[in-house]
XYZ file of C-alpha atoms in Angstrom:
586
model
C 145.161 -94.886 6.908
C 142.664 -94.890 9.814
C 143.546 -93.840 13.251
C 141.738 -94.672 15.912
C 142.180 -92.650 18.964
C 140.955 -88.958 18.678
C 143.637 -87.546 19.863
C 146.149 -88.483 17.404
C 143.478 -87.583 14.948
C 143.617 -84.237 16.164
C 147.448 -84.386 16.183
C 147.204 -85.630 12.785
C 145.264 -82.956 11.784
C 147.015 -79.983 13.677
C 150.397 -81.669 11.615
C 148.749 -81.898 8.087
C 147.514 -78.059 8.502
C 150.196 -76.420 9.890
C 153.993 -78.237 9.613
C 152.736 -81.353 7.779
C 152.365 -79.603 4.492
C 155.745 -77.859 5.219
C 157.628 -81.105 5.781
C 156.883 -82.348 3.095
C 157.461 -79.441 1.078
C 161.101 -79.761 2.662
C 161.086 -83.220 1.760
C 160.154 -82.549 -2.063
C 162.856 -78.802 -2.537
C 164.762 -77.867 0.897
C 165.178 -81.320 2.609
C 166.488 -84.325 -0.007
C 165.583 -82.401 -2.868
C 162.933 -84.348 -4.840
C 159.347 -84.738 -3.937
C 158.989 -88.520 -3.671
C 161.771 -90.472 -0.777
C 162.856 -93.238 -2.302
C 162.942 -96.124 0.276
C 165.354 -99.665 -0.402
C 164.923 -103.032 0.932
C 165.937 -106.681 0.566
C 163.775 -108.170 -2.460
C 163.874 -111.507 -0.440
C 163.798 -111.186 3.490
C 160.129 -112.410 4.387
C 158.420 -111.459 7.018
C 159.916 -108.305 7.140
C 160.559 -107.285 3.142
C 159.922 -109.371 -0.384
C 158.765 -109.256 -3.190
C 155.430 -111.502 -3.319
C 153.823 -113.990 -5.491
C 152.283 -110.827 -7.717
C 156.410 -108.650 -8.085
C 154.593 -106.240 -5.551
C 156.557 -105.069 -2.339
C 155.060 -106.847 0.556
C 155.851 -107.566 4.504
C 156.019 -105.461 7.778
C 158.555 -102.970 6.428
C 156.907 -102.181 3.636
C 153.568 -101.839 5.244
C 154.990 -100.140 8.419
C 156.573 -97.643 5.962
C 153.657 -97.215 3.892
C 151.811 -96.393 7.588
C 154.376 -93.333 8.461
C 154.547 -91.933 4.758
C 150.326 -91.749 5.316
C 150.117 -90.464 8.415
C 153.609 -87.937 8.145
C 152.160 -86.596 4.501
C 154.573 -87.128 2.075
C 154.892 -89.955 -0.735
C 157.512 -92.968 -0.783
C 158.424 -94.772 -3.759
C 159.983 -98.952 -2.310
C 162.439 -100.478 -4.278
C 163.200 -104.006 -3.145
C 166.462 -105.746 -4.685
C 169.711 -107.634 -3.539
C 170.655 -106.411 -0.371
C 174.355 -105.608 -1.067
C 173.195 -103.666 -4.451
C 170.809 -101.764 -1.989
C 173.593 -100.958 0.051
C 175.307 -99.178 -2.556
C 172.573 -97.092 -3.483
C 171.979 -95.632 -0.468
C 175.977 -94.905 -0.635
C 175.372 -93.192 -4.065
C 172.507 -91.505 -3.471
C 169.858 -93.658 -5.428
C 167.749 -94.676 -2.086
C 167.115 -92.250 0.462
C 166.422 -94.488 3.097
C 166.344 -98.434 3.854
C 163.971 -99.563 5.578
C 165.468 -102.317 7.763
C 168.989 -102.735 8.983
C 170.518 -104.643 12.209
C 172.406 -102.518 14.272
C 176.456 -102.730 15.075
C 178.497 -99.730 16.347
C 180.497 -100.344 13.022
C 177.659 -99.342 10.602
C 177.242 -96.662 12.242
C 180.455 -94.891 10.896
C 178.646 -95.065 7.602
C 174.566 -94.657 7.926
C 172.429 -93.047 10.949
C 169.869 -95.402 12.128
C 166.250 -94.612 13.237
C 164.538 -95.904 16.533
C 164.386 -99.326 16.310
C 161.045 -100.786 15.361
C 161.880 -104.766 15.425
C 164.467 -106.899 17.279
C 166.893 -109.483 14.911
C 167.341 -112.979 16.634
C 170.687 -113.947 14.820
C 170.445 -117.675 14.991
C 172.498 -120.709 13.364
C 171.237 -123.248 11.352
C 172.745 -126.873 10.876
C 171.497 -129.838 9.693
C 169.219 -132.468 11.678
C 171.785 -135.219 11.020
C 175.059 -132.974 11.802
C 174.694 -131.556 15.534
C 178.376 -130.672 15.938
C 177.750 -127.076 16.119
C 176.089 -126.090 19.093
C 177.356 -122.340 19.973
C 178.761 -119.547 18.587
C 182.436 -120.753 19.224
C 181.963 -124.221 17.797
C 181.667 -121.967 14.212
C 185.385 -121.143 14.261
C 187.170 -122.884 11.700
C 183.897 -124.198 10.183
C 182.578 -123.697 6.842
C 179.976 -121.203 7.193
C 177.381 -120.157 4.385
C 176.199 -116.177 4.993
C 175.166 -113.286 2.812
C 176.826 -111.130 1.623
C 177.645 -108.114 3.188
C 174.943 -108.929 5.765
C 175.058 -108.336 9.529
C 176.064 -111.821 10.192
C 178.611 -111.294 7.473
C 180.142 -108.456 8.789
C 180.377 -110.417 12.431
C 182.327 -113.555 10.873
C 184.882 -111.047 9.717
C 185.546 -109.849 13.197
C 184.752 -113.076 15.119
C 186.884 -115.412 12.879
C 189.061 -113.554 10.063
C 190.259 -116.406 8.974
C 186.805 -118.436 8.441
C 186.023 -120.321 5.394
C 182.919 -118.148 4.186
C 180.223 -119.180 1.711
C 178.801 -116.251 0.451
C 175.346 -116.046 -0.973
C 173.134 -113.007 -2.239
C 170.218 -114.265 -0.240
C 169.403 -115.944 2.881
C 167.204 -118.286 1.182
C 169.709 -119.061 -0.973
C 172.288 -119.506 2.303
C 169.524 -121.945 3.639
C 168.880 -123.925 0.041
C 173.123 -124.151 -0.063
C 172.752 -125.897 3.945
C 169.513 -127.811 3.072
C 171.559 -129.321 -0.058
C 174.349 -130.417 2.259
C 176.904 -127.674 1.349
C 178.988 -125.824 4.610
C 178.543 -127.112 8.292
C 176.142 -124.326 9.533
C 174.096 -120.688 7.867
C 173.989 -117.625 10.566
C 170.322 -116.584 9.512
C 167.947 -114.539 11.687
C 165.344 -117.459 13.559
C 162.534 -115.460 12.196
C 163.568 -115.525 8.069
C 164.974 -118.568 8.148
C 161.739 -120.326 9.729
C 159.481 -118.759 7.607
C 161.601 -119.946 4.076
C 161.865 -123.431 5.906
C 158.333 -123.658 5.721
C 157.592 -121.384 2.400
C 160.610 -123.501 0.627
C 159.715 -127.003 2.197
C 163.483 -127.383 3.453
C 163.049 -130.408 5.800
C 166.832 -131.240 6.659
C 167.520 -127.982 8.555
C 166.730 -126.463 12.081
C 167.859 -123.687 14.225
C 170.445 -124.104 17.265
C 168.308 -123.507 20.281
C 169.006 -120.284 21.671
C 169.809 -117.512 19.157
C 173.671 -116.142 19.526
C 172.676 -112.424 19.232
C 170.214 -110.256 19.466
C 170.411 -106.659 17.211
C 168.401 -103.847 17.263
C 166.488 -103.292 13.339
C 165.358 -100.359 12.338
C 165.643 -97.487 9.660
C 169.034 -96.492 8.091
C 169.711 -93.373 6.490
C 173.114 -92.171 4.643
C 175.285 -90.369 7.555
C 173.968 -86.949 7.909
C 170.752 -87.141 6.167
C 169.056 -86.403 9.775
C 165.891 -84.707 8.211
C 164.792 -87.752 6.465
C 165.302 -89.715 9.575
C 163.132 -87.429 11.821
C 160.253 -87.934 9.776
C 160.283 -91.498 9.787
C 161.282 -91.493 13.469
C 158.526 -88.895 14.162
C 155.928 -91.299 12.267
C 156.861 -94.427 13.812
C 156.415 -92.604 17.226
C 152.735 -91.597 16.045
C 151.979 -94.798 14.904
C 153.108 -96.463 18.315
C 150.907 -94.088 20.186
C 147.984 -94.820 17.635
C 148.127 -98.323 18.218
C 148.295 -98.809 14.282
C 151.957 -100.173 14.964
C 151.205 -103.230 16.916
C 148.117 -103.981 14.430
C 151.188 -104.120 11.485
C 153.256 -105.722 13.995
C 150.621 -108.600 15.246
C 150.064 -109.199 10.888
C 153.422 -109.578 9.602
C 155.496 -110.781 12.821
C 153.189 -112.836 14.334
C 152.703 -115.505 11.888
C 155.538 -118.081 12.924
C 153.924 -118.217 16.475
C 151.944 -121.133 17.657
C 147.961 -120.836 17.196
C 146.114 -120.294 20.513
C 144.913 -123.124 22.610
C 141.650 -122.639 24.563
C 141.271 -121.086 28.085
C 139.614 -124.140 29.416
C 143.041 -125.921 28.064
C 145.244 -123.887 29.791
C 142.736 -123.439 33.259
C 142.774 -127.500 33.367
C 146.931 -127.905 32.542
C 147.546 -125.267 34.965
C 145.954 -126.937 37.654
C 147.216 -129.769 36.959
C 150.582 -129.520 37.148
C 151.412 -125.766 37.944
C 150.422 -125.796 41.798
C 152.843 -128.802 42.805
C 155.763 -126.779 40.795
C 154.587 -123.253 42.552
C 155.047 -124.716 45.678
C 158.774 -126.352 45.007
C 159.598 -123.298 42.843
C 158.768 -121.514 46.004
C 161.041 -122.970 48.259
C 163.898 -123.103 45.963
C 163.590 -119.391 45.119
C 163.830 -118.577 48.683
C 166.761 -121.305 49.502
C 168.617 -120.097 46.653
C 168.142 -116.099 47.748
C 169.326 -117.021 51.123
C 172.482 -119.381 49.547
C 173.106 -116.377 46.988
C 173.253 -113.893 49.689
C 175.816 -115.795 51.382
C 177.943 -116.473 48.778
C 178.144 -112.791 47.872
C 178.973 -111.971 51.521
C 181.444 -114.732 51.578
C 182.943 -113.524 48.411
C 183.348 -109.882 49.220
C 185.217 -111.184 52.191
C 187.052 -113.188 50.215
C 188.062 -110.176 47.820
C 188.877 -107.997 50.435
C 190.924 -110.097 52.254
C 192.783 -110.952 48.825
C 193.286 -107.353 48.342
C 194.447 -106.529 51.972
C 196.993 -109.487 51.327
C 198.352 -108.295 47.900
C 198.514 -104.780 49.316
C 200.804 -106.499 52.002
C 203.153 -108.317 49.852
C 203.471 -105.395 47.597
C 204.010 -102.840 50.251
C 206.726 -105.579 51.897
C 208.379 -106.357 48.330
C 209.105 -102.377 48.402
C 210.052 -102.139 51.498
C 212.515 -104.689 51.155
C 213.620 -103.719 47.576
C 214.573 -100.039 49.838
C 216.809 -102.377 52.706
C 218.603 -103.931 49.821
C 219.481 -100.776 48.005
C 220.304 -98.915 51.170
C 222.364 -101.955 52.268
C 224.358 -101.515 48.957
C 224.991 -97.925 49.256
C 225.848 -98.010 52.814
C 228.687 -101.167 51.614
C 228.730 -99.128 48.662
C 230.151 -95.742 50.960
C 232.256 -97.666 53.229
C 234.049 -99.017 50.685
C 234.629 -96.180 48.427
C 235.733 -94.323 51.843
C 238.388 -96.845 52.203
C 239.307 -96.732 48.818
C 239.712 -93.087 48.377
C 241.551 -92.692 51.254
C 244.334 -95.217 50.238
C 244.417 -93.667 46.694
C 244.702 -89.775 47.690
C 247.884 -91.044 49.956
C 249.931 -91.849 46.839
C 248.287 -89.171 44.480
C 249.401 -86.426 47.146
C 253.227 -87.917 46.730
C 252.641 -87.686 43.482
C 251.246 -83.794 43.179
C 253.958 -82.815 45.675
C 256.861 -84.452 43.385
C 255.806 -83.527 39.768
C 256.622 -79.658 40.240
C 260.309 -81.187 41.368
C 260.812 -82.921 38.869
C 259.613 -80.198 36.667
C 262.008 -77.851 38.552
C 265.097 -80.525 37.836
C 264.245 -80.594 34.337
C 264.464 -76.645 33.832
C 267.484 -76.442 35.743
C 269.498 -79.398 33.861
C 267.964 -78.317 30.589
C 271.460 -75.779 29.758
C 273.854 -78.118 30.672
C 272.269 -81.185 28.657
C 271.473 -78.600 25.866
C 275.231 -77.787 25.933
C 276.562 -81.113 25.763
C 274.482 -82.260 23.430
C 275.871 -78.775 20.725
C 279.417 -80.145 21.546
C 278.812 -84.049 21.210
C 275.896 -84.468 19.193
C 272.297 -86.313 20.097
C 272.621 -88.956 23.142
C 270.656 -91.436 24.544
C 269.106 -90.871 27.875
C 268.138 -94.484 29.264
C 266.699 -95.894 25.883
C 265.588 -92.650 24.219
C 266.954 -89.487 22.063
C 267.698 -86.663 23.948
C 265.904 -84.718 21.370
C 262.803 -86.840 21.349
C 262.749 -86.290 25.128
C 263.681 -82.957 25.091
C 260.730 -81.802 23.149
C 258.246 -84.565 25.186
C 259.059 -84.831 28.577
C 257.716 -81.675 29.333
C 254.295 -82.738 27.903
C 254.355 -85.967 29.654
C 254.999 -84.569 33.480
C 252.322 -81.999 32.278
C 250.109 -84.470 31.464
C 250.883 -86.340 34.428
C 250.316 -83.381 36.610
C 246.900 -82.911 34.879
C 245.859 -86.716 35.413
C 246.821 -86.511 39.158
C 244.511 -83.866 39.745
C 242.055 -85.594 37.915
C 242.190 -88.401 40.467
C 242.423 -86.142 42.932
C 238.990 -84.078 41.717
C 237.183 -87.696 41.795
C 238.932 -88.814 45.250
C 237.073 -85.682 46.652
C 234.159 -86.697 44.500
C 233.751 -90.226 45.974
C 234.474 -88.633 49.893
C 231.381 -86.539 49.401
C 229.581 -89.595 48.426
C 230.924 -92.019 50.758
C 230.390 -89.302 53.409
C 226.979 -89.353 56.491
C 226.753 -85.436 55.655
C 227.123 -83.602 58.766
C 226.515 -80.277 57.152
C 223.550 -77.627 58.958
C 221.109 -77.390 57.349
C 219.083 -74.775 59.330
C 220.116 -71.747 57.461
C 217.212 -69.416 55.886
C 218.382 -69.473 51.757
C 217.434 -67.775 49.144
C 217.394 -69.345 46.166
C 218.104 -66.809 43.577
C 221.096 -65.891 45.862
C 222.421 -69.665 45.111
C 221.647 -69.599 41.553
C 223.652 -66.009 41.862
C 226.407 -67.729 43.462
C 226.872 -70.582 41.173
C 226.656 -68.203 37.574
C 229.598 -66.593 39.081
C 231.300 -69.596 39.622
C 230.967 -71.175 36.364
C 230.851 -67.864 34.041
C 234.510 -68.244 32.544
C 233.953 -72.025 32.443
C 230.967 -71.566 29.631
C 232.227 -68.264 28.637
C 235.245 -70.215 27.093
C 233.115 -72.550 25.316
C 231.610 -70.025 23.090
C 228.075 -70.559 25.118
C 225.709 -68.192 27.117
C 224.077 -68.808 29.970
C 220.061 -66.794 30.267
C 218.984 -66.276 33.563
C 215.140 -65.716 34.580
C 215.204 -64.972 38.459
C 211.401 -64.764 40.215
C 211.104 -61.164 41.992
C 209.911 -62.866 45.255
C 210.418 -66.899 46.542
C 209.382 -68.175 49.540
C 212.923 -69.080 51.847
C 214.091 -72.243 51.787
C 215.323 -74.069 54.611
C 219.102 -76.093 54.199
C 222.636 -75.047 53.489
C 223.351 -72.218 51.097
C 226.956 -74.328 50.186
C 225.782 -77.418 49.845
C 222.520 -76.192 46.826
C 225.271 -74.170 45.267
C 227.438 -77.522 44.545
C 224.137 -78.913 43.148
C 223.759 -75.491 41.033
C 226.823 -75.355 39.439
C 227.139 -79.019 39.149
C 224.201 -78.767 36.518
C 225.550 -75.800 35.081
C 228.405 -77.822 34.310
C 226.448 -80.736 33.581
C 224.519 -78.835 30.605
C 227.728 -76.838 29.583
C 229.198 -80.243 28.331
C 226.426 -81.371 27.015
C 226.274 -78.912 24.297
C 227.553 -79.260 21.009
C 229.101 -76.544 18.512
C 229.245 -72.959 19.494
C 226.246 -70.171 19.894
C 223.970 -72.555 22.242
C 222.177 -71.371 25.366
C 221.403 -72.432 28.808
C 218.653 -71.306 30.334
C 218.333 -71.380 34.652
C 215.422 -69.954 35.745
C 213.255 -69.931 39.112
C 209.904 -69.640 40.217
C 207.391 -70.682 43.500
C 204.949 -73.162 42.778
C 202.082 -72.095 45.075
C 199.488 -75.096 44.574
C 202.348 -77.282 45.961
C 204.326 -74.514 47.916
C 207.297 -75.846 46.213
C 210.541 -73.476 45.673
C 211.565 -74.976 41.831
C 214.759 -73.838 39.717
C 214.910 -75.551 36.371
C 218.460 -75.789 34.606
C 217.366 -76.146 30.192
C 220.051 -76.681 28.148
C 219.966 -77.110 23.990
C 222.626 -80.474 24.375
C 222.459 -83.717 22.335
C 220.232 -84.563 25.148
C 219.671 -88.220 26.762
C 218.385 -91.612 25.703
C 215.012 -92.422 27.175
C 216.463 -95.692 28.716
C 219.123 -94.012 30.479
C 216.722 -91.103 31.895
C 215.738 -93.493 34.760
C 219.554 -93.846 35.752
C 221.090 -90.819 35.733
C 221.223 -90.515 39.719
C 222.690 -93.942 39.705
C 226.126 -93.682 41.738
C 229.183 -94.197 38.939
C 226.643 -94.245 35.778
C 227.554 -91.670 33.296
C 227.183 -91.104 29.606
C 230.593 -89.121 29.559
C 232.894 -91.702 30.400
C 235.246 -90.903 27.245
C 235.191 -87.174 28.403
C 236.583 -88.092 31.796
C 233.170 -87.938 33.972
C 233.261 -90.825 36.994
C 229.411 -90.409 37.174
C 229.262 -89.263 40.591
C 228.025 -85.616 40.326
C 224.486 -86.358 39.946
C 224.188 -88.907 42.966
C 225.721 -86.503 45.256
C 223.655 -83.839 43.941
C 220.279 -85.921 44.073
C 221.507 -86.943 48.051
C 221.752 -83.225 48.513
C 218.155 -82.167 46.900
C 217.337 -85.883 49.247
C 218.573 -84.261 52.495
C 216.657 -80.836 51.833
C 213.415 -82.768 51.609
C 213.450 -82.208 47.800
C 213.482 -84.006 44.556
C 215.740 -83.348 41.436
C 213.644 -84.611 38.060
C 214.732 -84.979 34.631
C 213.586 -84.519 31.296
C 215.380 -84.746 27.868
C 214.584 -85.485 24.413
C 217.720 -86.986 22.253
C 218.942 -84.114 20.017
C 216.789 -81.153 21.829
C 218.096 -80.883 25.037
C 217.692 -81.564 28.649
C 215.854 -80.036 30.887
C 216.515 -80.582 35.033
C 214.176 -79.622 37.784
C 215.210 -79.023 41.531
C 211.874 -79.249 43.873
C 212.202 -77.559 47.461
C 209.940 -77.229 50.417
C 209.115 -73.564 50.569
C 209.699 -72.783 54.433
C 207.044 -69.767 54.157
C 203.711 -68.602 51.860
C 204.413 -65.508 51.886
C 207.264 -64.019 49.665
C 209.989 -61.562 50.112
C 210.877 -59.330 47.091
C 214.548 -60.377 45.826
C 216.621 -59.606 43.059
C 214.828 -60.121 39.331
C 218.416 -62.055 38.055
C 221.624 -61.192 36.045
């Protein structure tokens, strides 16, 4: 092969003395292990690869290949057949290396493609007496002829699964089916299908007229076979330098275009007709500038101002979704004030009158025991004395227990009906709180057969608020996660730490409960919402506790997986940076 520029002679020469001979060496033991690369094509894809009128290989592939196996130094061997069957031999190992293949991200999970050294213009083809199909989304639910496993065919199964396909095993046999008057439309690239139109005489056929893709086409190479495909890549860059490329390019690709028309032709038409056009083309380009640089003024406006507004509306929507939910809590406390008061009236009768009762019942308990050895069983009212005898006990017991029940969630709603009053100026430590609340609730999980494990920081920043008030909230969750757990032997973990990045005092309450559904996660600060309502919780210890974390300028956050536990974070401002050493925990 002939180059013409001296430079890439020299080039050429430096390559064949020095790493030419040892590429191909590679290419023959180290690289794809034989001495000869075996290139595929399609047998019947003219201009670019076919087999011509003598069964020889023929058409800018093949000569463009033949071109960068001359100048890189190494031998090729082309093997042109049905394009699916070449497809699976460069799967299996038969073909080293096809010599052109469109481009889609898809194929690229299976082959490695080269720089591209042609562009595909995907086009569709219909019949001159059927011009129903005019784009690409007139095709859906069409009858469409393509080959098979093709570029085009691959599209159709993304762009319309459920297409009615017509597949061929060449695109001159896709354009022979549409020529014959079979399917509504062929995708074929403009290029192939123009020159079989003319090659096969098909007179009843033409192209839409602008193409509906455009794809890169270039070398493909099995994925990870990159030595093979730096050769090629390395030739086709020499080639492009040399010139030699366009020469192949200008011979094979160039033969659909229209045959030159003489200068004197073109000075005279320009003349004629182009100056009148300049000068209208002229002023419109510069009206439409000016008109386009309005409207994109206009329209930023426009989008800003749309923006501004939606910002607006959302920002009013949540401020009004904050008055509406403050406006039910605050009728929310007031009510549960009155309420509670005018149930802890009668509950307090109650309390003070059960241990009478209880007291009448001991004393009279000889005397009716008496009579009842010297008369026999009685009735009392309408029941035995010795049905009573053995349950009345249990029932004012009972009784006793439910009043303070009522009485525990009277207090309960006061401290959520109640505008806390509480100071909250005092310097706390938080490990001294956590302290304070194990103590409290020891015995409490200590009869349930659990342990608690506590992992105090040495040093946290002081927190500003009131010590009482964070150990409610403490042992509240103490409590929370001591019911929550199931069986004996589990563990609750509280530990505490300083989050400098946020200067944020955190203690974080894990239990290994039954844990919480995700949908109720969201609502577990929700005033009277509980997942415990069988086990006697009102669901109010969490929405006091939250307003308590609220009033310290904190947050309490939640997070549980069903069947693995919870675990509960309390967030509070640090007051100070710098630390002051404190107890390491129990």
């Amino acid at each position: 092969m002939r180059l013409r520029l001296p430079l890439v002679a020299l080039l050429f020469l430096l390559l064949t003395l020095s790493g030419g001979a040892a590429g191909a060496d590679s290419l023959g033991r180290g690289g794809v292990g034989k001495a000869v690369v075996v290139v595929g094509g399609d047998f019947n894809y003219p201009p670019y690869e076919f087999v011509d009128h003598d069964g020889k290989p023929a058409g800018f592939n093949v000569e463009l290949t033949r071109a960068i196996a001359e100048v890189m130094g190494f031998k090729v061997e082309i093997s042109l057949g049905p394009w699916d069957g070449m497809r699976r031999a460069l799967e299996q190992g038969d073909v080293d290396i096809l010599q052109g293949m469109a481009f889609s991200q898809e194929r690229t999970n299976e082959v490695d493609f080269s720089t591209p050294h042609a562009l595909l213009f995907q086009s569709i083809w219909i019949r001159r007496d059927d011009r129903r199909i005019r784009s690409i989304e007139e095709v859906r639910g069409k009858e469409v002829i393509v080959m098979k496993n093709s570029i085009m065919h691959d599209f159709m199964k993304g762009f319309d699964p459920k297409a009615r396909l017509i597949l061929t095993d060449t695109l001159a046999e896709a354009l022979r089916l549409l020529n014959q008057g079979r399917g509504d439309c062929a995708l074929v690239s403009r290029l192939t299908g123009m020159y079989l139109e003319k090659e096969m005489g098909l007179k009843r056929i033409v192209p839409v007229a602008e193409p509906i893709m455009t794809q890169a086409y270039g070398y493909a190479v099995k994925k990870g076979n990159a030595e093979v495909l730096a050769r090629f890549n390395e030739g086709l860059a020499i080639l492009k330098r040399s010139g030699q490329f366009q020469e192949i390019h200008n011979k094979w690709l160039g033969v659909m275009e229209s045959q030159p028309v003489s200068w004197a032709r073109v000075v005279r038409y320009v003349t004629l007709v182009s100056l009148p056009l300049l000068l209208i083309l002229g002023g419109t380009v510069v009206w439409s500038r000016t008109l386009q640089k309005r409207v994109a003024q206009r329209t930023e406006e426009l989008a800003r101002e749309v923006a501004e507004k939606q910002a607006a509306l959302e920002k009013l929507r949540l401020h009004q979704d904050q008055l509406v939910q403050a406006d039910k809590l605050a009728s929310l406390g007031t009510l549960v004030a009155g309420v509670a008061h005018e149930i802890n009236n009668p509950n307090g009768l109650i309390l003070l009158n059960l241990p009478r009762f209880e007291e009448v019942l001991r004393g009279s308990q000889p005397i009716l025991d008496q009579y009842r050895e010297e008369h026999g069983d009685f009735k009392l009212g309408r029941h035995s004395y010795d049905r009573l005898r053995e349950e009345l006990p249990h029932m004012l017991s009972e009784t006793q227990d439910a009043a303070k029940r009522i009485k525990r969630i009277v207090a309960e709603l006061k401290d959520f009906a109640r505008r806390d009053s509480a100071d909250l100026t005092e310097l706390l430590d938080l490990n001294q709180c956590a302290q304070a609340a194990l103590r409290l609730v020891e015995n409490t999980v200590a009869k349930s057969s659990h342990q608690i494990v506590a992992h105090l920081a040495d040093t946290l920043p002081r927190v500003k608020g009131n010590s009482q008030r964070i150990e409610q909230v403490i042992v509240n969750l103490l409590l929370n996660a001591s019911q929550s757990l199931q069986g004996s032997g589990k563990s609750i973990q509280i530990s505490t730490r300083h989050d400098r990045f946020r200067d944020l005092v955190l203690l974080t309450v894990r239990d290994e409960g039954r844990g919480v559904e995700p949908e109720h996660l969201a609502r577990l600060t929700d005033p009277f919402f509980t997942t415990k309502r069988e086990e006697g919780g009102c669901g109010l210890g969490l929405s006091i506790s939250a307003g308590i974390v609220k009033q310290h300028g904190g947050t309490l956050n939640f997070d549980s997986q069903p069947g693995f536990g919870t675990t509960v974070t309390m967030e509070l401002p640090a007051l100070q940076s710098k630390p002051t050493p404190e107890h390491r925990g129990l």
